[in-house]
XYZ file of C-alpha atoms in Angstrom:
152
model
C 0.000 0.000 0.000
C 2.656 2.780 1.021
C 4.786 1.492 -1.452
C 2.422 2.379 -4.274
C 1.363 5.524 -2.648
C 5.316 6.415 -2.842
C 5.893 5.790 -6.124
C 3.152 7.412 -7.579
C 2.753 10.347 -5.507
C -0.743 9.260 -4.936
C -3.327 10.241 -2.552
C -4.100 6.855 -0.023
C -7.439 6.948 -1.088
C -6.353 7.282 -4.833
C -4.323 4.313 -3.949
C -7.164 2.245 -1.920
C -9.373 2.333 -5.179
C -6.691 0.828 -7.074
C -7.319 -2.783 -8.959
C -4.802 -5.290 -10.632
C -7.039 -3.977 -14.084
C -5.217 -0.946 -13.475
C -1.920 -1.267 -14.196
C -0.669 -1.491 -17.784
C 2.611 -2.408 -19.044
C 3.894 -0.082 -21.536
C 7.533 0.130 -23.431
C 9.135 3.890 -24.259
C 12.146 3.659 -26.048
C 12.991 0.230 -25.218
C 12.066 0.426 -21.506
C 9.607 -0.696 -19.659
C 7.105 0.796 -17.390
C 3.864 0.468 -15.725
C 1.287 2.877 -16.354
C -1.124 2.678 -13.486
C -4.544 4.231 -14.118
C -5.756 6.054 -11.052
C -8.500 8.483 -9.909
C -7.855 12.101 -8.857
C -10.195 11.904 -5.827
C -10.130 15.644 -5.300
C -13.449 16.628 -6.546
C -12.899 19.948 -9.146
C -15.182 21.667 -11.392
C -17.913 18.778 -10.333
C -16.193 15.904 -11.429
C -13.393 13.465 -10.801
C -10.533 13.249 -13.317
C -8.126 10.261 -13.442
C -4.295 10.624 -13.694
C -1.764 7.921 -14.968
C 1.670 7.957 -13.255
C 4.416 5.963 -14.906
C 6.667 3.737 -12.446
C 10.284 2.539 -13.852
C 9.665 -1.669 -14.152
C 13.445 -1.556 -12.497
C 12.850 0.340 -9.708
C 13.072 -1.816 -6.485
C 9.782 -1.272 -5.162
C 8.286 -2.372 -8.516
C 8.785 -6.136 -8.068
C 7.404 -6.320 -4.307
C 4.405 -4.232 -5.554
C 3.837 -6.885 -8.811
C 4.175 -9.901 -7.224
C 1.370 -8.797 -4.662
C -0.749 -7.429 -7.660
C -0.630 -10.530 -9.964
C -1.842 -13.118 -6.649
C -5.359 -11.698 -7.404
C -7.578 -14.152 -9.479
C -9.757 -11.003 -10.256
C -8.479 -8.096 -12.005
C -11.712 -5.644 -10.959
C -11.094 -6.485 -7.584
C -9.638 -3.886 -4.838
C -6.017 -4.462 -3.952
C -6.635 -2.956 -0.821
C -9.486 -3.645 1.473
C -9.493 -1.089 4.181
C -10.706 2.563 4.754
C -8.202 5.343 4.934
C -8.293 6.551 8.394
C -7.240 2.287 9.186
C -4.099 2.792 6.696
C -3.326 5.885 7.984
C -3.632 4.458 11.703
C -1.301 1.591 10.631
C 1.289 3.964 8.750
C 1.535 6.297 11.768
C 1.650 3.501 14.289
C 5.181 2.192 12.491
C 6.647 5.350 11.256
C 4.991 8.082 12.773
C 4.684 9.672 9.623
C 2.061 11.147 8.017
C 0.587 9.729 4.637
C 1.297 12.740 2.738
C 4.579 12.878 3.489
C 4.890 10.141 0.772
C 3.910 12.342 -1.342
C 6.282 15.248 -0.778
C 9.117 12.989 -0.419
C 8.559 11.317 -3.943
C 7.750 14.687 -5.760
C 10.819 15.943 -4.051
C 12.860 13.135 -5.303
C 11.104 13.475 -9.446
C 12.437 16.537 -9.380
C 16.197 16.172 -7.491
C 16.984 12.925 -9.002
C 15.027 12.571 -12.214
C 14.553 16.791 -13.658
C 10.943 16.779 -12.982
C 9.753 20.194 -14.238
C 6.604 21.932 -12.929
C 4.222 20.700 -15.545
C 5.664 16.737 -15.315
C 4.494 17.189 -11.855
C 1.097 18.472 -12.534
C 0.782 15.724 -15.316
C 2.236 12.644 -12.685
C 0.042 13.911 -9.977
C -2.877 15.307 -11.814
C -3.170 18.796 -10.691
C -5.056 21.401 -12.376
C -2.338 24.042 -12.638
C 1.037 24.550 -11.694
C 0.382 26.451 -8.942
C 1.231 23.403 -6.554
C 4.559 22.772 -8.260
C 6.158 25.791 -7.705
C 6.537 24.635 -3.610
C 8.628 21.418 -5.381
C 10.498 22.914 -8.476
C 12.881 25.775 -7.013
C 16.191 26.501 -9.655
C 19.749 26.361 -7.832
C 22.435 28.215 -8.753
C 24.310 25.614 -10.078
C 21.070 24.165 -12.077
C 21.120 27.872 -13.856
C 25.041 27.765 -14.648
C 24.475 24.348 -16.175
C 21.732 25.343 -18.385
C 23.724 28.143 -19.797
C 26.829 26.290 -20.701
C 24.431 23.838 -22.698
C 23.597 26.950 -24.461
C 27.152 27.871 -25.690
């Protein structure tokens, strides 16, 4: 459950709605991916949109999260079969974290580690604007020098 919530930035009750019919394998450029198809359960404009965060087959939390997908016999069943406020019990009772500190932590790490940009974030997370991003994407020196020796 956290594991998924970490890796695709998700919501836990984005993740709680989440099926094994929901996750797609896809190939870019010779690697693979899973695309997992998930609701943005913040309600906007009157209506709920779906986002549909890519997760790197390679990473190490990929093959712990598969292997516990592909044990269900149905695909439209729930992978998870508990309400929020019990996940969020469990999570703080063994890390004393907060679930959306997941969140920060992996947008923080898209854009560190892998160049996220402010509108990769709002497309990964589903946001509306980039309003959100700005609190993620911040330009370092160094980031700025780089950028202009490409240019030469």
């Amino acid at each position: 459950l956290f594991m998924i919530q970490y890796l695709t930035a998700s919501r836990i009750s984005e993740v709680l709605a989440l099926t094994p019919n929901d996750f797609k394998k896809i190939i870019v450029d010779g690697h693979e991916f899973y695309k997992i198809q998930m609701p943005v359960l913040k309600k906007r404009r009157g209506q709920y949109e779906e986002k549909y965060p890519i997760v790197d087959v390679n990473d190490e939390f990929v093959s712990p999260i598969m292997g516990f997908v592909n044990k269900f016999n149905n695909n439209n069943e729930k992978l998870f079969k508990i309400s929020k406020n019990l996940a969020w019990k469990r999570l703080n009772n063994v890390t004393k974290l907060r679930t959306h500190t997941f969140r920060r932590s992996r947008l923080t790490e898209l854009v560190n580690k892998h160049r996220f940009e402010s509108w990769d974030l709002v497309k990964f997370v589903g946001w509306e604007n980039a309003a959100p991003a700005t609190s993620y994407v911040r330009s370092k020196t160094e980031d700025l020098a780089k950028k202009l020796i490409k240019d030469n």
